[in-house]
Coordinates of C-alpha atoms in Angstrom, one line a residue:
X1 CA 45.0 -10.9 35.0
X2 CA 47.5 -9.8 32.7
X3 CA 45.1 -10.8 29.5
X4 CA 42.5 -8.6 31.2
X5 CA 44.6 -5.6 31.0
X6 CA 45.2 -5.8 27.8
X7 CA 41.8 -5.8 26.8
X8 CA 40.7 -3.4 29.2
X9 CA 43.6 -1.2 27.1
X10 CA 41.7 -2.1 23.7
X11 CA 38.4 -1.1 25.5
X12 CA 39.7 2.2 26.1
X13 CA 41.5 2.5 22.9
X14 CA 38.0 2.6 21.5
X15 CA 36.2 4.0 24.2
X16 CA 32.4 3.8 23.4
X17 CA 30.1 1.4 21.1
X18 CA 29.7 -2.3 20.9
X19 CA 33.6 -3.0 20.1
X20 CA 34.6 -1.3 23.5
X21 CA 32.0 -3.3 25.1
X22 CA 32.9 -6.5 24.2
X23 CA 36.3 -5.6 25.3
X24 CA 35.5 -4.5 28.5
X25 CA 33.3 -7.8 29.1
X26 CA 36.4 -10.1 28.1
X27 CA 38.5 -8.3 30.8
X28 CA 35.9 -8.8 33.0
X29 CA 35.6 -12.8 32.3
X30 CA 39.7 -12.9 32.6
X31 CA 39.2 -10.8 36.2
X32 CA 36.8 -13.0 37.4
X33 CA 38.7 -16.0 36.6
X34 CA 41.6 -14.5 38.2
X35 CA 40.0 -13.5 41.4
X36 CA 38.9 -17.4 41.1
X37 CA 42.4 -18.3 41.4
X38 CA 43.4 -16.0 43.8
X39 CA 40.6 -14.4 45.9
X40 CA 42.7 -12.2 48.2
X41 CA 44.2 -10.5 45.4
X42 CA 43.4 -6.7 46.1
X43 CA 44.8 -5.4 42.9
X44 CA 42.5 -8.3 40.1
X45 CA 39.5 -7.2 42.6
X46 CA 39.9 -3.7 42.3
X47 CA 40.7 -4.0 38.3
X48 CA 37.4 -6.6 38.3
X49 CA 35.1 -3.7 40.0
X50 CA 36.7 -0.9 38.2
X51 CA 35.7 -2.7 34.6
X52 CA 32.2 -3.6 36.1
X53 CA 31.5 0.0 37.1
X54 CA 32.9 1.1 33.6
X55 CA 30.4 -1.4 32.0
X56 CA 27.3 0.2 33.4
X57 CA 27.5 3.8 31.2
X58 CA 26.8 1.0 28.1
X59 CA 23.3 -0.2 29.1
X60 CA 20.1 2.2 29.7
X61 CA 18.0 -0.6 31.4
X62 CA 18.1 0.2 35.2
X63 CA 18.0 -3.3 36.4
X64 CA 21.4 -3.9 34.1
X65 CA 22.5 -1.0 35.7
X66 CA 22.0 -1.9 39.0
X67 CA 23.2 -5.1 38.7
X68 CA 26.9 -4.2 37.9
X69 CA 26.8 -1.6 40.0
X70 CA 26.0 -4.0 42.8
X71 CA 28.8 -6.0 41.6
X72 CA 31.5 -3.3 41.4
X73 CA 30.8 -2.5 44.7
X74 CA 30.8 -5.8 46.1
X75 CA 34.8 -6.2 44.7
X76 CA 35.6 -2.7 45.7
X77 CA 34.7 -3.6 48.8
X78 CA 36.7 -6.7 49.1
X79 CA 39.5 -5.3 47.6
X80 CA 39.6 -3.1 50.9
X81 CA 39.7 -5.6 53.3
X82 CA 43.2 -6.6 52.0
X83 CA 44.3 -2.9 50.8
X84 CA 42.3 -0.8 53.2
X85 CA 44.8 2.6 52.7
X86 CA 44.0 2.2 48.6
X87 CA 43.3 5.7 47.4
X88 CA 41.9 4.5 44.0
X89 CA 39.7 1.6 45.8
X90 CA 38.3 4.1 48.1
X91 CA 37.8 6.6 45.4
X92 CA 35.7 3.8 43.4
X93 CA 33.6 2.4 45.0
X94 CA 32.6 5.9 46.7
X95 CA 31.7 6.9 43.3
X96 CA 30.0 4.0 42.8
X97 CA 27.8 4.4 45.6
X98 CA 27.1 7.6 44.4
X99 CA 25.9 6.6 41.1
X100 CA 23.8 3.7 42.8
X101 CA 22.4 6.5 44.8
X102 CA 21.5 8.1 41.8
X103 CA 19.6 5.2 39.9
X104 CA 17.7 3.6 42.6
X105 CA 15.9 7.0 43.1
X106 CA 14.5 7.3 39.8
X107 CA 14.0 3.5 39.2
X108 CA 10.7 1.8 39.0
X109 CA 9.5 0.7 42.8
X110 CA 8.2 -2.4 42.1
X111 CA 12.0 -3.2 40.1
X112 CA 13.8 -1.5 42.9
X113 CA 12.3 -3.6 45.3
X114 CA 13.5 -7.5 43.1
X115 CA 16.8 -5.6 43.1
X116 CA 17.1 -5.1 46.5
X117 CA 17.1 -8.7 47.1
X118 CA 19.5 -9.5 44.2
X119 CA 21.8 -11.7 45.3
X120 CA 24.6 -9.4 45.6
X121 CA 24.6 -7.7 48.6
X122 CA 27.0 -4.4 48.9
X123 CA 26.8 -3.4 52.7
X124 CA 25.5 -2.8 56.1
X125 CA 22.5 -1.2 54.3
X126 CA 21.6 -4.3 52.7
X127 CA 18.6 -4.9 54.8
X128 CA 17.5 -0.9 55.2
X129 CA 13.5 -1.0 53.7
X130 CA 13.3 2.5 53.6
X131 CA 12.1 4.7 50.5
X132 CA 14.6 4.9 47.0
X133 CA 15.7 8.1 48.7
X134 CA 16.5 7.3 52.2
X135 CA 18.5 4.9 50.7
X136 CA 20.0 6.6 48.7
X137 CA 20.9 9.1 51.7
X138 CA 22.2 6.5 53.0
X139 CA 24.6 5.4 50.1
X140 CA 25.4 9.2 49.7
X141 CA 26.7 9.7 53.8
X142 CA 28.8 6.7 53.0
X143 CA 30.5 7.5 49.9
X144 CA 31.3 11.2 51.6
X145 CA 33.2 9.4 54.1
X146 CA 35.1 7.2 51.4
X147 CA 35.9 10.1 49.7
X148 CA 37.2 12.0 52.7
X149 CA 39.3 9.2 53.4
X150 CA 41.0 9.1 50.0
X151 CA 41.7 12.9 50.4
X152 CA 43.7 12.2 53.6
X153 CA 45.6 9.9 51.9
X154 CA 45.7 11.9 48.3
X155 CA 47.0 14.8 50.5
X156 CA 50.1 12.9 52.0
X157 CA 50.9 11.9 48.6
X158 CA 50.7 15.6 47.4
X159 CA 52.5 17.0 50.3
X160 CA 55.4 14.3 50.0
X161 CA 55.6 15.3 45.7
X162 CA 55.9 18.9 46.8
X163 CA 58.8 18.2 48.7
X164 CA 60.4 16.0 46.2
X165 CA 59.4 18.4 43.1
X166 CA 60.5 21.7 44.7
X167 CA 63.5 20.5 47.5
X168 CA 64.5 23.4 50.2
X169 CA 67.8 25.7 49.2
X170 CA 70.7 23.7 50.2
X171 CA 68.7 20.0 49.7
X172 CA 71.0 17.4 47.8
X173 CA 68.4 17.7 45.3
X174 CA 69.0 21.6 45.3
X175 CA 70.8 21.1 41.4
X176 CA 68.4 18.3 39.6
X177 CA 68.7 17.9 36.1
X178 CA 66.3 19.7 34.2
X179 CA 64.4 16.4 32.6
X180 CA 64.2 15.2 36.1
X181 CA 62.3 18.7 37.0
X182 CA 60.0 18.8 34.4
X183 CA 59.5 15.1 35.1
X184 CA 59.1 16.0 38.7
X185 CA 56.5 19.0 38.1
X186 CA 54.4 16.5 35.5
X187 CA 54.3 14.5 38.4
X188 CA 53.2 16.7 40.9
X189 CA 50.5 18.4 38.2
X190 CA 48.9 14.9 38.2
X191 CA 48.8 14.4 41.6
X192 CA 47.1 17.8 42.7
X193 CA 44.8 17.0 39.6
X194 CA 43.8 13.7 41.3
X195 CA 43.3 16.1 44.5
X196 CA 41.0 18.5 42.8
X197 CA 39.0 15.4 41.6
X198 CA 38.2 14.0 44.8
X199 CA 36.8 17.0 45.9
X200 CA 34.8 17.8 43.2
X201 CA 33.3 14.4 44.1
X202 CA 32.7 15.2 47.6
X203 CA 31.2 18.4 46.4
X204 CA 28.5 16.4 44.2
X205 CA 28.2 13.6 46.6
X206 CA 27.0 16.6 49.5
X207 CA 25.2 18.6 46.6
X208 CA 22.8 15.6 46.0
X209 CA 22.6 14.8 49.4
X210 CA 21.7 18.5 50.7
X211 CA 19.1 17.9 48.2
X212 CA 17.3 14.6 49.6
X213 CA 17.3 15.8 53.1
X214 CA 14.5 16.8 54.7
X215 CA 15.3 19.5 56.5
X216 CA 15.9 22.9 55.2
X217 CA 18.8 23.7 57.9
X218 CA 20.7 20.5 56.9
X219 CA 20.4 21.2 53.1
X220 CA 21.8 24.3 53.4
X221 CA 24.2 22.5 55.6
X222 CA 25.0 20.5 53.0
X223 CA 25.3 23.1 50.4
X224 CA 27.4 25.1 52.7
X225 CA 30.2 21.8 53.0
X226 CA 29.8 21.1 49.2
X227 CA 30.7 24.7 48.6
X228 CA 34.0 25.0 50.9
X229 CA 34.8 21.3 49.1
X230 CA 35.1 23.8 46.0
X231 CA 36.8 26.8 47.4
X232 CA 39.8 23.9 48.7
X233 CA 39.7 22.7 45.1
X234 CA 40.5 26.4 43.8
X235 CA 42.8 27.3 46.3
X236 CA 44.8 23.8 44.9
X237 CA 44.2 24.8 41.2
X238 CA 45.6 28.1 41.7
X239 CA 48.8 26.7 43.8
X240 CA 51.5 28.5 41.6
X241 CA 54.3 25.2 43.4
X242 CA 51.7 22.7 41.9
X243 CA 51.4 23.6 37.9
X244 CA 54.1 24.1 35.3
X245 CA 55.4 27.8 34.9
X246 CA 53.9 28.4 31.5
X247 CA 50.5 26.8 32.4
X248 CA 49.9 28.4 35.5
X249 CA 50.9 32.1 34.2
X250 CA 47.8 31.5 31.6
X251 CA 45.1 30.5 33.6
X252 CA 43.1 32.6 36.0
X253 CA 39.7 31.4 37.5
X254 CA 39.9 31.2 41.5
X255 CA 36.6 32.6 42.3
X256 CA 33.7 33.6 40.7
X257 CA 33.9 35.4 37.0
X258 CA 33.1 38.8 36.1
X259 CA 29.9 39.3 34.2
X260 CA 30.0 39.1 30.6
X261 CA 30.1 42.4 29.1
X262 CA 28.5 41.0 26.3
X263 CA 24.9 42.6 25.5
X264 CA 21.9 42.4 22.9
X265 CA 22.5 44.2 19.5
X266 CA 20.2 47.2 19.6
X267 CA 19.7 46.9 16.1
X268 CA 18.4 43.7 15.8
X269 CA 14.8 42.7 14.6
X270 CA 12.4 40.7 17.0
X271 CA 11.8 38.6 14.4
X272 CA 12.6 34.7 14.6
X273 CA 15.0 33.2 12.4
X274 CA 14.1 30.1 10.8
X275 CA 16.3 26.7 11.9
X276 CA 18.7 25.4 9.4
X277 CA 20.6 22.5 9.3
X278 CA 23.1 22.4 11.7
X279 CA 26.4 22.1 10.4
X280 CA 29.5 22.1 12.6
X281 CA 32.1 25.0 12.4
X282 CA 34.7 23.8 14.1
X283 CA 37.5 21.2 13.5
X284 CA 38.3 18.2 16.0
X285 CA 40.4 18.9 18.6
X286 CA 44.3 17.7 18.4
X287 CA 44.9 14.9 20.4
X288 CA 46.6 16.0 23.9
X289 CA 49.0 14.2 26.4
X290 CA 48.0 12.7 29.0
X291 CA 48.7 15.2 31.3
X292 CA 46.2 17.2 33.2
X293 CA 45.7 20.3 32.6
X294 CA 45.0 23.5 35.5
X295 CA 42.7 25.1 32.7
X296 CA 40.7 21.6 32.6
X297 CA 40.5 21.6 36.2
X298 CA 39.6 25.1 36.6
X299 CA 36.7 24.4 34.3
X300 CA 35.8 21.0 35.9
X301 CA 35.6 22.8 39.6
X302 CA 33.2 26.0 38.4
X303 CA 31.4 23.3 36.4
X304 CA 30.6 21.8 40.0
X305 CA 30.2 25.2 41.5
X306 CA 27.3 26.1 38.4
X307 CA 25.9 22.7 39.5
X308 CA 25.6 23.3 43.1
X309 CA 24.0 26.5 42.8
X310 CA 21.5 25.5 39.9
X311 CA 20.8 22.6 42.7
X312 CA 20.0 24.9 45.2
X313 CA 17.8 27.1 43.2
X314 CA 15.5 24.0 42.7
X315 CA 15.7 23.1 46.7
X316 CA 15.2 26.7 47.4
X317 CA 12.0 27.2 45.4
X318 CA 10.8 23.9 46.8
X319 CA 11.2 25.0 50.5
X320 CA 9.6 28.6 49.3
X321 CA 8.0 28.9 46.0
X322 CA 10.1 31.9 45.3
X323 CA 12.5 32.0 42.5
X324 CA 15.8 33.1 43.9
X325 CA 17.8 35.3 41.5
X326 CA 20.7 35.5 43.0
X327 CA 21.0 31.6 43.1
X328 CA 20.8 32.0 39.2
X329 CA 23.3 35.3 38.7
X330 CA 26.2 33.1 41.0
X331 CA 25.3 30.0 39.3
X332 CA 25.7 31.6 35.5
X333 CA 29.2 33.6 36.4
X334 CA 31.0 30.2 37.3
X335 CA 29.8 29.2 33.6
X336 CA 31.5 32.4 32.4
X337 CA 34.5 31.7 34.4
X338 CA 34.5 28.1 32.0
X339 CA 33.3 29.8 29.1
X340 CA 36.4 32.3 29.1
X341 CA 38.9 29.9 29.2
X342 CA 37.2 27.0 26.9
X343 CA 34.4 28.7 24.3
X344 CA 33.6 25.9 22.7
X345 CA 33.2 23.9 26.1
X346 CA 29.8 22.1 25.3
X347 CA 28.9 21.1 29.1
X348 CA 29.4 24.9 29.6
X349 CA 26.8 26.3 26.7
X350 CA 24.5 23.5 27.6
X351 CA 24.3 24.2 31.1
X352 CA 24.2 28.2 30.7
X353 CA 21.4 27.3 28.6
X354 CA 19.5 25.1 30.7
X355 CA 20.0 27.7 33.5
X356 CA 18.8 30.8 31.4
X357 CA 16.2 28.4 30.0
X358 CA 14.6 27.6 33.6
X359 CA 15.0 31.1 34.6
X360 CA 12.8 32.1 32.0
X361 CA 10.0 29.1 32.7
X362 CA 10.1 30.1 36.3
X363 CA 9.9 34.0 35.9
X364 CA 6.4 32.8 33.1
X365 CA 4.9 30.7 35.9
X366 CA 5.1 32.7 39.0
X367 CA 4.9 35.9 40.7
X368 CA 7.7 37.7 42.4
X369 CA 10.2 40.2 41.6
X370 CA 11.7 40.4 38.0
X371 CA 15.6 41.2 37.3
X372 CA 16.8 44.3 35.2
X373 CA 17.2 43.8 31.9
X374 CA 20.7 44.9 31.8
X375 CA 21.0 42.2 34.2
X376 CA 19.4 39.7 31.6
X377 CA 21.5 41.2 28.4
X378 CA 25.0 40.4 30.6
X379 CA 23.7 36.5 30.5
X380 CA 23.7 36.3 26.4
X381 CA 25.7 33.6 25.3
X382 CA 29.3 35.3 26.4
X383 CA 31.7 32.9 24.2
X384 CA 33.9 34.1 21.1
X385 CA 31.5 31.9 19.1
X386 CA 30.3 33.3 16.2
X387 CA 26.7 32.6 15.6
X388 CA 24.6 31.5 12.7
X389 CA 21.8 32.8 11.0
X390 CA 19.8 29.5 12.3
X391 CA 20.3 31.6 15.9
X392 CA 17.1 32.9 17.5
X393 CA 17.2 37.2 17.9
X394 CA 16.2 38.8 20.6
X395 CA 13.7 41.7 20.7
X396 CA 14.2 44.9 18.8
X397 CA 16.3 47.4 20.7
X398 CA 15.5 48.2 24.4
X399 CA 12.0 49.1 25.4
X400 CA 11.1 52.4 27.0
X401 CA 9.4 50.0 29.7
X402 CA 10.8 47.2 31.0
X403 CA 8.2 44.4 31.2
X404 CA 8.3 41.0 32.7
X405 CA 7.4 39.5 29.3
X406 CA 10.1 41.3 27.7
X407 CA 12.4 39.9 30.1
X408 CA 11.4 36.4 29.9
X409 CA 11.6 36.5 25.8
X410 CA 15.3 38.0 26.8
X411 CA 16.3 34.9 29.0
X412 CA 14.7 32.5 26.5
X413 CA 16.9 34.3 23.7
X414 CA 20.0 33.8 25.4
X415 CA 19.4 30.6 26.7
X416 CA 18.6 29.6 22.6
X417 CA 21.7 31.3 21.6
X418 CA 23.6 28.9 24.3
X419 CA 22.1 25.7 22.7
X420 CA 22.9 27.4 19.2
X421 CA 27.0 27.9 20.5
X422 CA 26.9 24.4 21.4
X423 CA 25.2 23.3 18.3
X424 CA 28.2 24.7 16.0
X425 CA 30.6 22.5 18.0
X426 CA 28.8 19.0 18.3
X427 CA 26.2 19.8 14.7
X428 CA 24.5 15.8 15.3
X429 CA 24.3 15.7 19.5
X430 CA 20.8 14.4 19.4
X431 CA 20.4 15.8 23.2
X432 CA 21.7 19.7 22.1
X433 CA 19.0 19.4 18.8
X434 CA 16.2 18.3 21.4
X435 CA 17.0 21.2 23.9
X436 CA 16.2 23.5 20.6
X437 CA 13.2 21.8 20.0
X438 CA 11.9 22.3 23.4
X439 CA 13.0 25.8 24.0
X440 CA 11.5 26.6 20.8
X441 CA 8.6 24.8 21.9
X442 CA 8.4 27.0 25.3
X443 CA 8.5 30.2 23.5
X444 CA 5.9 29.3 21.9
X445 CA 3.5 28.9 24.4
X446 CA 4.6 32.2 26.0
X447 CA 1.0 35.1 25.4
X448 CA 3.3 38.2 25.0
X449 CA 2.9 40.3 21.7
X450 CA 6.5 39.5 20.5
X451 CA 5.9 35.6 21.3
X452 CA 3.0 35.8 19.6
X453 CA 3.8 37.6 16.6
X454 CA 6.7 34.7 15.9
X455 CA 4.7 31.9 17.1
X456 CA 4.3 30.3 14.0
X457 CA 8.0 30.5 13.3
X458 CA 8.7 28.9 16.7
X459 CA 6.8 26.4 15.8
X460 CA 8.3 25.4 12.7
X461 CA 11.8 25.7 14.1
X462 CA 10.7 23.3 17.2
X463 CA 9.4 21.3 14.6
X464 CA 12.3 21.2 12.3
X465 CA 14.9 20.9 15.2
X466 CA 12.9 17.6 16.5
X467 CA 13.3 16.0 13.3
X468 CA 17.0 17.0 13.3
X469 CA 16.9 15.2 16.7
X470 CA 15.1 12.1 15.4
X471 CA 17.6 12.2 11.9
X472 CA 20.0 11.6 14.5
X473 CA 18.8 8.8 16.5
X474 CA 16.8 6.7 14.6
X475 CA 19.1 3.9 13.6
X476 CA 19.9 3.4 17.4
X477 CA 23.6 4.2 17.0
X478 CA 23.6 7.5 18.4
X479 CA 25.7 7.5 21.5
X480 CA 23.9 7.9 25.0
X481 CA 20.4 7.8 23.3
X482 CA 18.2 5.5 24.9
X483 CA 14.7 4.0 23.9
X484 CA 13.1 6.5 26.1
X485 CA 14.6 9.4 25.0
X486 CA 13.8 8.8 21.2
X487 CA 10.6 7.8 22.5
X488 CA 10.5 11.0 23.9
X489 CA 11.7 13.7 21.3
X490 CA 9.0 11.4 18.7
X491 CA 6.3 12.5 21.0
X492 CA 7.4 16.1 21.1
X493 CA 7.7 16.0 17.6
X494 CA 3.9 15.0 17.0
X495 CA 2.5 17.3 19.6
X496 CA 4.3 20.5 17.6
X497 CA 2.9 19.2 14.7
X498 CA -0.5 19.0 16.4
X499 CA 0.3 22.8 17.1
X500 CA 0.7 23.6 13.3
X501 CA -2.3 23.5 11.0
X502 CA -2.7 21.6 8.1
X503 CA 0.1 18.8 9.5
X504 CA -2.9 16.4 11.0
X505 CA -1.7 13.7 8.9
X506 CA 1.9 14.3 9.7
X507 CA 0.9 13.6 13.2
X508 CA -0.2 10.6 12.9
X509 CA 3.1 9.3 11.3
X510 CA 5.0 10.7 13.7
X511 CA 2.5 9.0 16.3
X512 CA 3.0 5.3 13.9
X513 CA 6.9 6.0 13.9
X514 CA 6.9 6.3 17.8
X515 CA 4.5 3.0 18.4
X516 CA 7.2 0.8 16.1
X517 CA 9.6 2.0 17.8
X518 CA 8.3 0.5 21.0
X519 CA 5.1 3.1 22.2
X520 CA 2.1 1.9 23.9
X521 CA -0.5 3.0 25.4
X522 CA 1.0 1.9 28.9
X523 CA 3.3 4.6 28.8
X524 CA 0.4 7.3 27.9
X525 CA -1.5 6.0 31.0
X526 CA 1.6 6.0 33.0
X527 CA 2.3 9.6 31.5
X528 CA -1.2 11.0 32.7
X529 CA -0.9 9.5 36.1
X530 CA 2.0 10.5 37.1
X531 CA 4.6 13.4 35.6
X532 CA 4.8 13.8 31.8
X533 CA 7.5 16.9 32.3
X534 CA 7.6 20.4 31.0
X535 CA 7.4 19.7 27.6
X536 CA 4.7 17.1 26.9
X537 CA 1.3 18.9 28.2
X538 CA -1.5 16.8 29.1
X539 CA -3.9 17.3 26.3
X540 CA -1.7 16.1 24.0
X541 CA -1.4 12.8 25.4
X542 CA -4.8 12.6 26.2
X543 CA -5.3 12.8 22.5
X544 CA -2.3 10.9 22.1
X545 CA -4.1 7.9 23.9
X546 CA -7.1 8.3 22.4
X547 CA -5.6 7.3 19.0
X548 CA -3.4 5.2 20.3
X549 CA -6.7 3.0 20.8
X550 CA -7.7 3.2 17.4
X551 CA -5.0 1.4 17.0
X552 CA -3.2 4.3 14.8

């Protein structure tokens, strides 16, 4: 056991790629060996499934990933029966249920179904032969109850560092040495951190279960307990007894965050930039303690609460075809509330842009009332981060009449200028550089007279920032890039291409590129049967197909 920790240590040490790994693998060979050895050893079984569950974010295939996840359960699990009170057991294996939750929805039936009778079995579930999402209801209830169990106990612990940490007048411990304090209060940080942790997980455990149900009362439900899970979270976060003096004085963020006062320059053209090469403007972080931070947690907790929300706008439209606006507004303060205290806070930008971005595509595709424009300007990117000349401007001054295409090209805008922020601080994230290629891509599509008049520059950008994506991927080193996803941006690439004439021939390479690299016309069928997404539109892979069988 002891071998295993040490190169679970060098695992971490390196954190992602092939080294970490093989590290992780070898401490889960000396685990196993030592759960062999001593089966009723809670400690090697929870170290086994912790490593396990650790080793699933380094394979893409869904049976791989199902697999070890299976596993890590099945040791959490026994790890309980001898340690049932372990806050860190219960904690794991609720978030592993979670994440199973999560793949066996989007995995392939007929896959999902040989997994279901892998031979490891992971609870009273087992032999439930209901849909990939009543299952993972299912998976979801339970892990909500496993996490509200490890909050009992996280709370006792919290309540007990309190009084240890901050003693009553006249207490012994009244006079402590002042190491001993600080000590004391590092102590006490962690463990509310832990706290806040917990119920960010039980936030996003109910958020995705309030989205599977059926019903619309118990998905507000739902919503409703994620919510409060969040407000308790804040209400910890903002506990002046639980954070150091100087940290606590900093930070403000309990509730939501003003609206940025940010707005459009009126003197701007509406013309389009053209992309450049991204280029990051930013240094690398210093390297921090390990102690946790109340800003971090702050911005982890209105992270969740921006989730939630964006969550409910999707299960709100599908219960009423309306877009709801104020879902969005409430959803894009907690951002700001992250965005003030951490500008460069990537998650943040790409979210805020995601959120603008969808506002825009639903506002394009269906009737219903519009916001204000001022209430669109307040949404532009609201970070200290100065922008580039690669970013995207919005249209010339204010109009004397507000229009809903005016509006959308305004949300689109700011959602570009959000990808563009993000951009400057991680130049070569293959998944930011695809975002601009399909936002670009939108735009492009959209019939008003500004979209129009820059269409062709839209196009070229979407181009260019596709082949930024690709530049960045195509040696299969980039971090959390699958095969489908460079699959993916290759096939959004060509079909800009398609867009722009005189690039017929550069089509077709693109189109060669993407069949090396594992394309077939399988996956065009598959694409046309079921759901291609928003970016890839239908008569492109019809045409796709079509040369696909001439054997490109």
């Amino acid at each position: 056991m002891e071998e295993g920790v040490l190169l679970e240590e060098k695992g971490e040490r390196y954190a992602t790629g092939d080294k970490a790994r093989r590290f992780y693998e070898k401490a889960g060979d000396m685990y196993n060996k030592a759960c062999k050895l001593n089966p009723e050893d809670s400690d090697c079984l929870y170290n086994f499934g912790r490593v396990l569950y650790i080793l699933v974010d380094f394979t893409h295939s869904p049976c791989q990933k199902l697999s070890l996840l299976n596993a890590s359960i099945e040791r959490f699990r026994s790890a309980l029966i001898y340690d049932s009170d372990n806050a860190d057991t219960l904690f794991n294996l609720a978030q592993a249920l979670t994440t199973h939750a999560e793949v066996i929805q989007d995995h392939d039936e007929d896959d999902e179904e040989a997994e279901h009778d892998h031979e490891h079995k992971h609870g009273e579930n087992d032999h439930f032969h209901g849909s990939p999402e009543e299952r993972a209801a299912l998976e979801l209830q339970e892990a909500i109850q496993l996490f509200e169990n490890c909050y009992i106990i996280q709370q006792r612990e919290l309540y007990a560092a309190v009084k240890e940490a901050h003693p009553k007048k006249g207490d012994e411990k009244d006079e402590m040495p002042k190491e001993l304090a600080e000590q004391l209060q590092e102590e006490l940080a962690n463990n509310a951190g832990v706290l806040i942790d917990t119920l960010i997980s039980t936030s996003q455990a109910l958020t995705s279960l309030a989205f599977l149900v059926d019903t619309v009362d118990r998905s507000q439900d739902y919503y409703k307990q994620a919510g409060e899970k969040l407000e308790i979270a804040l209400g910890v976060a903002s506990d002046k007894l639980l954070w150091p003096a100087s940290e606590e004085e900093s930070n403000s963020g309990k509730g939501k965050g003003k609206a940025s006062s940010a707005s459009l320059d009126s003197a701007e053209s509406e013309d389009v930039m053209p992309a450049l090469k991204p280029v990051s403007v930013f240094r690398e972080a210093e390297s921090q303690d390990g102690a946790i931070s109340q800003k971090e947690k702050i911005c982890d907790i209105h992270l969740q609460y921006s989730n939630l929300l964006s969550s409910q706008t999707d299960r709100n439209f599908q219960d009423t075809g309306k877009i709801s606006e104020e879902l969005y507004e409430n959803s894009l303060q907690h951002l700001d509330v992250v965005l003030s205290l951490q500008p460069r806070h990537v998650e943040a930008l790409c979210d805020k842009g995601d959120l603008l971005g969808a506002w825009a595509q639903g506002l394009a595709a269906f009737e219903g009332p519009v916001p204000g424009l001022s209430d669109i300007e307040k949404w532009d990117s609201g970070s200290n981060i100065t922008l580039g000349n690669s970013d995207v401007v919005a249209a010339e001054g204010e109009p004397k009449k507000s229009t809903r295409s005016t509006r959308i090209w305004q949300l689109f805008a700011s959602a570009t200028r959000a990808f563009h922020s993000a951009l400057e601080v991680e130049s070569q994230n293959t998944s930011i550089l695809e975002k601009l290629g399909d936002i670009h891509w939108s735009r492009s599509m959209l019939t008003s007279p500004v979209a129009l008049k820059n269409r062709a520059m839209l196009l070229n950008n979407a181009s260019v920032y596709y082949r930024f994506a690709w530049e960045s991927c195509r040696d299969g080193s980039a971090e959390n890039v699958d095969e489908e996803q460079r699959l993916e941006i290759l096939l959004s690439w060509a079909q800009v291409l398609r867009a722009i004439p005189g690039k017929e021939e550069e089509v077709i390479r693109v189109l060669k590129q993407w069949k090396r690299c594992g394309g077939s016309k399988e996956m065009l069928t598959d694409m046309l049967e079921g759901q291609s997404g928003d970016i890839l539109q239908e008569d492109f892979i019809e045409f796709a197909l079509k040369q696909a069988r001439k054997g490109l």
